[in-house]
Amino acid sequence: MSVATQAIDGKAFAERLRQRIADHVPSVEHRLGRKPGLAVVLVGDHPASDVYVRNKAKQTVEVGMASFKHALPADTSEADLLSLIETLNHDNAVDGILVQLPLPKHINEAAVLAAINPTKDVDGFHVINAGKLATGQSGFVPCTPLGCLMLLKDVIDDLSGLEAVVIGRSNIVGKPMAQLLLAENCTVTMAHSRTKNLSAVVKRADIVVAAVGRAEMVEGAWIKPGATVIDVGINRVDAPEQGVHKTRLVGDVDFASCQGIAGAITPVPGGVGPMTIACLLANTLTAACRHAGLPDPIV
Ligand code: NAD
């Protein structure tokens, strides 16, 4: 039996979220006597990172916050980067610090993330925040899984008791996603590159979150009819139909073959992607509220 598959509009949701954040900013600014501030640190020339950082800065300013960009050369030493982080940790104008990943190979990523003051760790990658998420305490939740959860809650009234399968176990998406779903009382299975018979595991799921990085790997035939599918993957593939040397973005899920089977699914682009920066702004607002002694914002 074919079901009508809803395409989940992450772009529109993210736009509404940014508007709610923008509405909230003035009261926090009034209390702090300054705008909430986000510092973004970029090391080296990584074309994709450059685009992300520019978008983050633009959207930060659009919601009324201050954006501080620190672009360092590729040969910056780890000690110099740690020293900048220490300065930002003590800078009263900075509520959130984000170090754009990946870092050049000569810099120890874990050491850099560990140096960020956990109360300014709006990416939620510090082990203290990972530990807080795992133990049900309030800290900062990584932006992409937080955005996925918001989209899920928008289409499903009660997640409690549902079977969720998360494909991918990275520290930035898969693991925190599984923790969030567990906190919503889902029965959570984490699948990964060593999982046997993945299609059968996915078939059980009421909720599928794919965070793998393999173009259109998850097929419609794997999906339980009516399930909600969140596609985190961003993969660039050749698009000869659009012309020579043309490419396009696809997710980890074969969107077309899920039509008529999934109850709802996020498209790529326009699904999870726009939620990530919106959630970064939400986390920065939360950090600013905490620094101001205000309750966490409900956005
Ligand atoms: P990662 O490479 O760190 O992790 C990939 C995970 O997929 C691993 O845990 C691995 O075990 C699993 N995996 C690999 N091959 C598999 C297979 N054949 N079957 C099952 N599992 C397999 O990737 P990541 O950083 O978690 O990102 C995943 C995807 O999400 C990428 O496409 C990335 O570009 C995208 N992403 C999107 C956003 C966004 O804002 N929308 C943010 C972060 C990541």
XYZ file of C-alpha atoms and ligand atoms in Angstrom:
343
model
C 0.000 0.000 0.000
C 1.377 3.396 -0.971
C 1.417 6.225 1.592
C 1.556 9.960 0.878
C 5.115 10.936 1.784
C 5.580 14.332 3.399
C 8.769 16.217 2.496
C 9.995 17.862 5.706
C 10.837 21.485 4.942
C 13.945 22.143 7.056
C 14.611 25.411 5.266
C 11.259 26.896 6.339
C 11.590 25.470 9.864
C 15.085 26.962 10.217
C 13.812 30.327 9.005
C 11.077 30.340 11.667
C 13.599 29.296 14.319
C 15.945 32.152 13.345
C 13.007 34.556 13.577
C 12.178 33.347 17.097
C 15.848 33.770 18.049
C 15.898 37.296 16.576
C 12.755 38.143 18.596
C 14.472 36.958 21.788
C 17.842 38.674 21.282
C 16.882 42.246 22.335
C 15.836 41.234 25.858
C 19.138 39.375 26.355
C 21.076 42.280 24.868
C 19.302 44.629 27.280
C 20.275 42.479 30.258
C 23.890 42.001 29.150
C 24.404 45.598 28.023
C 25.869 44.213 24.786
C 24.850 41.941 21.941
C 25.181 38.161 22.431
C 28.424 37.249 20.623
C 29.697 34.269 18.654
C 33.395 33.863 17.818
C 34.256 31.591 14.911
C 37.829 30.408 14.463
C 39.008 29.204 11.069
C 42.488 27.784 10.501
C 43.844 27.487 6.962
C 42.146 27.664 3.588
C 39.442 25.048 3.266
C 36.999 26.195 0.563
C 33.972 24.406 2.101
C 34.836 25.670 5.607
C 35.156 29.168 4.242
C 31.587 29.033 2.895
C 30.259 27.619 6.189
C 32.027 30.296 8.218
C 30.730 33.076 5.978
C 27.155 31.748 6.278
C 27.471 31.452 10.036
C 28.717 35.035 10.354
C 25.968 36.364 8.065
C 23.160 34.599 9.923
C 24.614 35.555 13.318
C 24.421 39.233 12.387
C 20.954 38.800 10.836
C 19.491 37.626 14.172
C 21.041 40.641 15.922
C 24.090 39.024 17.501
C 27.728 40.064 17.220
C 29.996 37.929 15.046
C 33.750 37.752 15.603
C 35.765 35.978 12.938
C 39.330 34.825 13.565
C 40.962 33.545 10.378
C 44.404 32.083 11.037
C 46.946 30.889 8.473
C 47.280 27.145 7.753
C 50.681 26.972 9.455
C 49.371 28.349 12.772
C 50.879 26.361 15.637
C 48.720 24.460 18.081
C 50.104 26.643 20.873
C 49.002 29.827 19.083
C 45.529 28.420 18.471
C 45.239 27.379 22.135
C 46.320 30.827 23.173
C 43.587 32.444 21.015
C 41.005 30.118 22.580
C 42.190 31.098 26.031
C 41.745 34.762 25.095
C 38.215 34.087 23.800
C 37.407 32.068 26.941
C 38.074 35.233 28.958
C 36.537 37.716 26.494
C 33.315 39.033 28.049
C 31.889 39.978 24.633
C 32.010 36.336 23.515
C 29.246 33.943 24.593
C 29.974 31.154 22.117
C 33.192 29.846 20.570
C 33.228 27.657 17.508
C 36.371 26.185 15.995
C 35.632 25.200 12.409
C 36.625 21.585 11.698
C 38.575 19.991 10.123
C 41.772 21.509 11.502
C 45.128 21.141 9.719
C 46.771 17.770 10.427
C 49.530 19.150 12.680
C 46.938 20.367 15.213
C 45.433 17.983 17.772
C 41.671 18.464 17.374
C 40.794 16.854 20.718
C 43.211 19.150 22.583
C 41.703 22.215 20.909
C 38.104 21.206 21.645
C 39.078 20.438 25.257
C 40.491 23.957 25.635
C 37.149 25.668 24.943
C 35.336 26.785 28.090
C 32.380 24.319 28.237
C 30.000 27.217 29.011
C 30.964 28.736 25.621
C 31.092 25.422 23.726
C 28.087 26.115 21.463
C 29.082 23.250 19.136
C 28.638 20.848 22.065
C 31.803 18.896 21.210
C 33.605 19.295 24.568
C 33.721 16.028 26.555
C 31.958 17.784 29.448
C 28.996 18.581 27.198
C 29.071 15.093 25.634
C 29.036 13.684 29.180
C 26.191 15.944 30.231
C 24.127 14.804 27.250
C 24.885 11.160 28.067
C 23.860 11.624 31.710
C 20.765 13.752 31.116
C 22.199 17.048 32.365
C 21.788 20.338 30.628
C 24.829 21.481 28.667
C 25.162 22.117 24.949
C 23.926 19.642 22.355
C 25.714 19.397 18.966
C 23.833 21.488 16.409
C 23.083 18.954 13.660
C 21.480 16.280 15.865
C 19.643 19.020 17.786
C 18.197 20.219 14.466
C 17.228 16.651 13.523
C 15.375 16.259 16.819
C 13.481 19.522 16.286
C 12.335 18.343 12.850
C 11.310 14.962 14.252
C 9.300 16.563 17.053
C 7.608 18.785 14.503
C 6.234 15.793 12.571
C 5.762 13.278 15.426
C 3.727 14.268 18.499
C 5.167 11.678 20.869
C 8.468 9.910 20.231
C 8.124 7.761 23.340
C 8.411 4.027 22.705
C 9.186 4.363 19.003
C 11.919 2.249 17.401
C 14.720 4.519 16.177
C 17.702 3.440 14.114
C 20.647 5.829 13.799
C 23.080 4.889 11.027
C 26.542 6.297 11.753
C 28.342 6.637 15.085
C 30.367 9.827 14.750
C 30.887 12.025 17.806
C 29.292 14.995 16.059
C 26.132 13.380 14.657
C 25.432 9.681 15.274
C 26.300 9.339 18.958
C 24.617 12.552 20.192
C 21.592 11.775 17.988
C 21.215 8.390 19.664
C 21.483 10.045 23.100
C 18.789 12.584 22.229
C 16.413 9.888 20.974
C 17.073 7.833 24.106
C 16.206 10.882 26.207
C 12.906 11.035 24.275
C 12.256 7.426 25.341
C 12.804 5.880 21.935
C 14.179 2.352 21.674
C 17.440 3.180 19.959
C 19.661 1.057 17.753
C 22.981 2.442 16.540
C 24.084 1.008 13.217
C 27.520 1.560 11.672
C 30.005 0.240 9.143
C 30.277 -3.142 10.900
C 26.529 -3.677 11.323
C 25.351 -6.924 9.762
C 22.250 -6.980 7.590
C 21.678 -3.227 7.798
C 18.555 -3.311 5.637
C 16.803 -5.630 8.137
C 17.853 -3.408 11.062
C 16.504 -0.308 9.298
C 13.259 -2.092 8.408
C 12.325 -2.232 12.136
C 12.537 1.502 12.553
C 9.736 4.012 13.014
C 12.478 6.661 12.828
C 15.580 6.386 10.661
C 18.429 8.890 10.947
C 21.109 8.405 8.292
C 24.486 10.056 9.001
C 26.946 8.049 6.956
C 28.374 10.082 4.094
C 27.522 7.577 1.323
C 25.386 8.850 -1.511
C 21.848 7.381 -1.584
C 22.912 4.258 0.309
C 19.600 3.757 2.151
C 16.959 2.451 -0.212
C 13.201 2.835 -0.074
C 12.862 -0.965 0.143
C 14.638 -0.833 3.551
C 12.079 1.566 5.025
C 9.110 0.438 7.112
C 5.934 1.902 5.569
C 5.029 5.168 7.293
C 8.453 5.629 8.965
C 10.016 9.078 9.362
C 13.388 9.413 7.648
C 15.947 12.079 8.562
C 18.747 12.314 6.047
C 21.844 14.045 7.442
C 24.174 13.111 4.588
C 25.570 15.710 2.214
C 27.245 14.097 -0.778
C 28.282 15.729 -4.025
C 27.770 13.503 -7.063
C 28.219 13.968 -10.804
C 25.141 15.240 -12.622
C 25.849 14.675 -16.331
C 22.152 15.281 -17.061
C 22.732 18.926 -16.066
C 25.729 19.343 -18.333
C 29.418 18.536 -18.545
C 31.272 18.718 -15.180
C 28.028 19.520 -13.343
C 27.445 18.133 -9.857
C 24.537 18.058 -7.432
C 23.995 17.334 -3.739
C 22.323 14.152 -2.557
C 21.784 12.644 0.876
C 22.574 9.231 2.316
C 19.025 8.172 1.485
C 17.646 7.482 -1.978
C 14.884 10.102 -1.717
C 13.024 9.011 -4.872
C 12.674 5.353 -3.853
C 11.289 6.383 -0.418
C 8.331 8.154 -2.007
C 5.112 6.296 -1.275
C 6.815 4.307 1.528
C 8.181 6.759 4.130
C 5.602 8.775 6.068
C 7.901 11.807 6.043
C 11.428 12.460 4.836
C 13.908 15.334 4.795
C 15.148 16.295 1.320
C 18.779 17.099 0.509
C 19.315 19.976 0.135
C 16.676 21.820 2.168
C 16.192 19.345 5.027
C 18.669 18.981 7.884
C 21.338 21.267 6.383
C 19.672 24.632 7.160
C 18.917 23.497 10.720
C 22.567 23.256 11.724
C 23.383 26.976 11.683
C 19.970 27.873 13.130
C 20.712 25.542 16.067
C 24.170 27.088 16.449
C 22.439 30.460 16.882
C 19.984 28.890 19.343
C 22.906 27.493 21.367
C 24.643 30.889 21.311
C 21.462 32.542 22.591
C 21.303 29.917 25.351
C 24.946 30.605 26.267
C 24.238 34.348 26.397
C 21.168 33.815 28.603
C 23.225 31.703 31.006
C 25.972 34.335 31.096
C 23.295 36.941 31.829
C 21.747 34.855 34.604
C 18.538 34.476 32.597
C 16.624 31.197 32.175
C 17.336 29.179 29.037
C 15.324 30.573 26.109
C 12.444 28.534 24.737
C 12.819 28.887 20.993
P 31.739 10.301 9.762
O 32.513 9.926 8.545
O 32.433 10.833 10.955
O 30.905 9.030 10.240
C 30.249 8.195 9.330
C 29.659 7.025 10.060
O 29.015 6.201 9.099
C 30.676 6.158 10.790
O 30.287 6.064 12.142
C 30.603 4.798 10.105
O 30.614 3.724 11.047
C 29.269 4.838 9.396
N 29.327 4.084 8.148
C 30.237 4.173 7.162
N 29.945 3.304 6.171
C 28.838 2.654 6.544
C 28.047 1.634 5.944
N 28.355 1.124 4.768
N 26.963 1.221 6.612
C 26.644 1.734 7.812
N 27.337 2.705 8.409
C 28.428 3.158 7.786
O 30.595 11.280 9.234
P 29.725 12.424 9.982
O 30.585 13.552 10.323
O 28.878 11.808 11.043
O 28.795 12.852 8.774
C 27.921 11.957 8.133
C 27.269 12.632 6.947
O 26.503 13.733 7.425
C 28.231 13.218 5.922
O 27.650 13.117 4.643
C 28.335 14.670 6.312
O 28.653 15.509 5.218
C 26.939 14.917 6.782
N 26.821 16.013 7.763
C 25.853 16.934 7.532
C 25.670 17.966 8.419
C 24.575 18.955 8.170
O 24.645 20.080 8.613
N 23.509 18.561 7.493
C 26.470 18.077 9.544
C 27.432 17.104 9.791
C 27.593 16.061 8.889
